[in-house]
Amino acid sequence: MSETPLGGSAIRWRGGEGGVLELLDQTRLPGEARVLSLSGLEEVRDAISRLAVRGAPAIGVAAAFGLWLGIRAAPEDQAGFDAVLAEAKARLVSARPTAANLAWALGRIEAAARGADAAPARKRRAFEAAKALLDEDVRTCARLAEHGAGLIRDGESVLTYCNTGALAAAGAGTALAVVLEAHRRGRRVSVFACETRPLLQGSRLTMWELMRAEVDATLITDNAAADVMRRKLVHRVLVGADRIARNGDTANKIGTYGVALLAKAHGIPFHVVAPLSTFDPTIGSGDRIPIEERAASEVTQIEGRPIAPAGARAFAPAFDVTPAALITGIVTEAGVISPVDEAGVTRVLSNPRASI
Amino acid sequence: MSETPLGGSAIRWRGGEGGVLELLDQTRLPGEARVLSLSGLEEVRDAISRLAVRGAPAIGVAAAFGLWLGIRAAPEDQAGFDAVLAEAKARLVSARPTAANLAWALGRIEAAARGADAAPARKRRAFEAAKALLDEDVRTCARLAEHGAGLIRDGESVLTYCNTGALAAAGAGTALAVVLEAHRRGRRVSVFACETRPLLQGSRLTMWELMRAEVDATLITDNAAADVMRRKLVHRVLVGADRIARNGDTANKIGTYGVALLAKAHGIPFHVVAPLSTFDPTIGSGDRIPIEERAASEVTQIEGRPIAPAGARAFAPAFDVTPAALITGIVTEAGVISPVDEAGVTRVLSNPRASI
């Protein structure tokens, strides 16, 4: 990502408290590397809603600065400030319902603010917390990549889904960061990238990242995943996550559950790579994870052009849930949870500093 | 299909021996119902290669008339005629390697021609055989629909793949004809149509047919099939076939094998609907079925517009093979083969007139 307009990142804060949030507009890639400069909460909310910024970690970082943008001009009396903070948080948390990192990041900023007594100090703390959250994401991604790269053997072919690289985070990403780290270490690793309909994050974004890093990458339609597995062309599946329940059930981009079933049927290890901020300990199992439904037009059109008859009805869930039983392991910054069950998840969440 | 330019059909012969083959250009649907009038073998071969006509039964009918177009101006001396016939057949059979109906139809026309002694009579027989093959396809589709409709219970939701309706045959089609017949009989039947990347036959063609017939139809991306199964929204899977080996292993549009694995994992019956002309008794199992690879641009572009970075490599198998063990039954014009194994297939092929 070193030649991107944002100097190696898909999201950054530019300036001090009065600055702007800069994002690489992911709806335009790979055709155009356009930078969005956002200076208001609603602009950030809109960017999250329409997937100009996407990927659970990046959504968290964007939301943190979105909250800052929503409160930086708030009145400095306590009640007035707190009301603006609460409203800004509610507004942002509703931008997309599934990614755990959204509520997690907003909760972090709010808690940091409330740690101070007076409104001016609360503001300052919120800004510092947003910056810290971005820096922490960079470090977390590096640790995910490190733990995950340990899994990849020389010569492996990895199947990836959606986009989970540097475009999905402030840092290097999650599942794709693992592949890139293995490549950086000199391991021969090749990738089958599933295109990931409807919004084609695999073909548009993952292929872009892999080709820039000169990793051996082959694009396939999502429906070819079973066939490449049957042909024994895939040794491992690595995916990201949007929300992980306490028992390890994992919500991720629509189609992930199918890939997990196919991997199981072919005896191929299937790993989720996600920061601890993607875990939602308040939810016991995947059936309680809220699943966002997107507009039918995302399925019936591609880039605004119809691919189905006018008036065609479509069902467009943005995510599905992969049961823990289909997941070989979850790579976190604290190490790899395996087997994936409530005991393993709880152990890591209760003591994230201890390596597994 | 009653309002199509071809009067209810996707393919027809217009005129006598000097006539033309008319096709609804399926690369243009649903945006435009354009008719191609073909008067030469190479035009027909091109239409088959670029999927202007597709679907195993329709490919067979097109090839039969393509052969006629290739031989109707042949010299009327025996040796000269036979040489043209052989060359025309070889040229057409190479248009697409997987669909069994292509070689089957060409073999039928050739055998009919060789049934006569002299070249003029051979020509006449070839033309009659092509017309008979088209008429037979109409009758065969009707019997497939009848046998298959017996499977569909009132209130069922059926998941379909690719396009297997009237656009895939001279008659009513295969798997989709079953759904439409059940609907015609007044059974409440609804459909989830998988869009079928890369060429989107599900969204472009199947949705078009279902909406015209006023069947309750919902379009999904292929990668949502697992999720709608997990939500218990699907009671049955019906697909077509391009070639079926003697043991029942079935080549069909890329992605079918994955859907079959998902159906198995969710305990959902999975039926193939195909005429006996799609069976290839010379091939013992699916691993010997030749699988066509299409151009990478079919994956990296949609309707000529790039959806991946320039230079992206893609793997584009047009078909995959579903093992017989994943298939609940194969609906043929002679009845339903179930269980699907070499004994069942051989029994039907050796005595197709006996009902099962």
Tab-separated table of N, CA and C in Angstrom, chain A residues 114-166:
chain	number	residue	atom	x	y	z
A	114	ARG	N	-15.634	9.952	29.513
A	114	ARG	CA	-16.277	9.989	30.829
A	114	ARG	C	-15.267	9.805	31.965
A	115	GLY	N	-14.060	9.437	31.617
A	115	GLY	CA	-13.020	9.317	32.630
A	115	GLY	C	-12.557	10.670	33.154
A	116	ALA	N	-12.905	11.734	32.452
A	116	ALA	CA	-12.563	13.078	32.934
A	116	ALA	C	-13.796	13.719	33.554
A	117	ASP	N	-13.577	14.771	34.345
A	117	ASP	CA	-14.702	15.369	35.062
A	117	ASP	C	-15.456	16.398	34.233
A	118	ALA	N	-14.708	17.322	33.644
A	118	ALA	CA	-15.360	18.468	32.997
A	118	ALA	C	-15.402	18.272	31.488
A	119	ALA	N	-16.344	18.967	30.857
A	119	ALA	CA	-16.555	18.797	29.415
A	119	ALA	C	-15.297	19.070	28.583
A	120	PRO	N	-14.557	20.142	28.854
A	120	PRO	CA	-13.363	20.380	28.022
A	120	PRO	C	-12.371	19.213	28.104
A	121	ALA	N	-12.172	18.694	29.279
A	121	ALA	CA	-11.257	17.557	29.436
A	121	ALA	C	-11.831	16.313	28.772
A	122	ARG	N	-13.144	16.148	28.855
A	122	ARG	CA	-13.793	14.996	28.204
A	122	ARG	C	-13.536	15.033	26.703
A	123	LYS	N	-13.671	16.200	26.135
A	123	LYS	CA	-13.396	16.340	24.703
A	123	LYS	C	-11.974	15.904	24.383
A	124	ARG	N	-11.029	16.481	25.130
A	124	ARG	CA	-9.627	16.198	24.869
A	124	ARG	C	-9.354	14.695	24.961
A	125	ARG	N	-9.926	14.090	25.990
A	125	ARG	CA	-9.728	12.640	26.179
A	125	ARG	C	-10.302	11.843	25.007
A	126	ALA	N	-11.456	12.297	24.501
A	126	ALA	CA	-12.077	11.579	23.379
A	126	ALA	C	-11.145	11.605	22.171
A	127	PHE	N	-10.573	12.753	21.915
A	127	PHE	CA	-9.678	12.865	20.761
A	127	PHE	C	-8.438	11.986	20.942
A	128	GLU	N	-7.873	12.053	22.142
A	128	GLU	CA	-6.690	11.223	22.413
A	128	GLU	C	-7.032	9.732	22.274
A	129	ALA	N	-8.227	9.372	22.722
A	129	ALA	CA	-8.631	7.958	22.661
A	129	ALA	C	-8.803	7.503	21.214
A	130	ALA	N	-9.328	8.387	20.367
A	130	ALA	CA	-9.499	8.016	18.952
A	130	ALA	C	-8.132	7.795	18.316
A	131	LYS	N	-7.197	8.702	18.609
A	131	LYS	CA	-5.850	8.529	18.048
A	131	LYS	C	-5.198	7.242	18.568
A	132	ALA	N	-5.400	6.983	19.848
A	132	ALA	CA	-4.806	5.775	20.439
A	132	ALA	C	-5.405	4.518	19.817
A	133	LEU	N	-6.696	4.589	19.537
A	133	LEU	CA	-7.371	3.424	18.955
A	133	LEU	C	-6.812	3.114	17.564
A	134	LEU	N	-6.546	4.161	16.803
A	134	LEU	CA	-5.958	3.951	15.478
A	134	LEU	C	-4.559	3.331	15.621
A	135	ASP	N	-3.755	3.904	16.515
A	135	ASP	CA	-2.396	3.367	16.703
A	135	ASP	C	-2.443	1.909	17.170
A	136	GLU	N	-3.400	1.636	18.041
A	136	GLU	CA	-3.527	0.280	18.569
A	136	GLU	C	-3.912	-0.693	17.457
A	137	ASP	N	-4.753	-0.225	16.533
A	137	ASP	CA	-5.152	-1.103	15.420
A	137	ASP	C	-3.937	-1.507	14.594
A	138	VAL	N	-3.032	-0.565	14.384
A	138	VAL	CA	-1.822	-0.872	13.610
A	138	VAL	C	-1.015	-1.960	14.321
A	139	ARG	N	-0.858	-1.807	15.634
A	139	ARG	CA	-0.092	-2.804	16.397
A	139	ARG	C	-0.806	-4.152	16.428
A	140	THR	N	-2.122	-4.103	16.601
A	140	THR	CA	-2.900	-5.346	16.667
A	140	THR	C	-2.794	-6.123	15.363
A	141	CYS	N	-2.925	-5.410	14.241
A	141	CYS	CA	-2.817	-6.077	12.937
A	141	CYS	C	-1.458	-6.759	12.803
A	142	ALA	N	-0.415	-6.079	13.263
A	142	ALA	CA	0.933	-6.659	13.160
A	142	ALA	C	1.014	-7.957	13.960
A	143	ARG	N	0.368	-7.965	15.123
A	143	ARG	CA	0.412	-9.187	15.942
A	143	ARG	C	-0.447	-10.297	15.354
A	144	LEU	N	-1.587	-9.942	14.763
A	144	LEU	CA	-2.409	-10.948	14.063
A	144	LEU	C	-1.585	-11.605	12.957
A	145	ALA	N	-0.892	-10.750	12.192
A	145	ALA	CA	-0.110	-11.256	11.059
A	145	ALA	C	0.978	-12.199	11.543
A	146	GLU	N	1.584	-11.818	12.660
A	146	GLU	CA	2.666	-12.626	13.213
A	146	GLU	C	2.160	-13.998	13.686
A	147	HIS	N	1.081	-13.972	14.468
A	147	HIS	CA	0.530	-15.251	14.946
A	147	HIS	C	0.045	-16.100	13.789
A	148	GLY	N	-0.615	-15.472	12.833
A	148	GLY	CA	-1.185	-16.229	11.721
A	148	GLY	C	-0.122	-16.781	10.791
A	149	ALA	N	0.935	-16.005	10.566
A	149	ALA	CA	1.964	-16.445	9.612
A	149	ALA	C	2.606	-17.751	10.073
A	150	GLY	N	2.588	-17.978	11.368
A	150	GLY	CA	3.125	-19.219	11.911
A	150	GLY	C	2.378	-20.454	11.405
A	151	LEU	N	1.135	-20.248	10.968
A	151	LEU	CA	0.340	-21.381	10.473
A	151	LEU	C	0.714	-21.779	9.047
A	152	ILE	N	1.203	-20.795	8.269
A	152	ILE	CA	1.366	-20.991	6.818
A	152	ILE	C	2.669	-21.730	6.525
A	153	ARG	N	2.545	-22.882	5.875
A	153	ARG	CA	3.738	-23.627	5.492
A	153	ARG	C	4.195	-23.204	4.105
A	154	ASP	N	5.471	-23.409	3.860
A	154	ASP	CA	6.029	-23.069	2.549
A	154	ASP	C	5.298	-23.842	1.449
A	155	GLY	N	4.902	-23.129	0.405
A	155	GLY	CA	4.236	-23.773	-0.726
A	155	GLY	C	2.726	-23.848	-0.624
A	156	GLU	N	2.173	-23.290	0.440
A	156	GLU	CA	0.722	-23.399	0.628
A	156	GLU	C	-0.070	-22.506	-0.324
A	157	SER	N	-1.266	-23.001	-0.640
A	157	SER	CA	-2.237	-22.215	-1.393
A	157	SER	C	-3.398	-21.892	-0.451
A	158	VAL	N	-3.693	-20.611	-0.312
A	158	VAL	CA	-4.693	-20.149	0.652
A	158	VAL	C	-5.898	-19.597	-0.094
A	159	LEU	N	-7.080	-19.984	0.316
A	159	LEU	CA	-8.288	-19.380	-0.235
A	159	LEU	C	-8.749	-18.276	0.709
A	160	THR	N	-8.979	-17.079	0.144
A	160	THR	CA	-9.440	-15.955	0.958
A	160	THR	C	-10.818	-15.511	0.499
A	161	TYR	N	-11.466	-14.775	1.367
A	161	TYR	CA	-12.831	-14.334	1.097
A	161	TYR	C	-12.948	-12.852	1.431
A	162	CYS	N	-13.684	-12.127	0.631
A	162	CYS	CA	-13.891	-10.684	0.844
A	162	CYS	C	-12.534	-9.988	0.858
A	163	ASN	N	-12.420	-8.864	1.536
A	163	ASN	CA	-11.127	-8.205	1.674
A	163	ASN	C	-10.803	-8.038	3.135
A	164	THR	N	-9.608	-8.475	3.508
A	164	THR	CA	-9.208	-8.471	4.909
A	164	THR	C	-7.775	-7.976	5.034
A	165	GLY	N	-7.363	-7.107	4.106
A	165	GLY	CA	-6.004	-6.595	4.127
A	165	GLY	C	-5.944	-5.177	4.654
A	166	ALA	N	-4.990	-4.424	4.147
A	166	ALA	CA	-4.759	-3.068	4.637
A	166	ALA	C	-5.926	-2.142	4.320
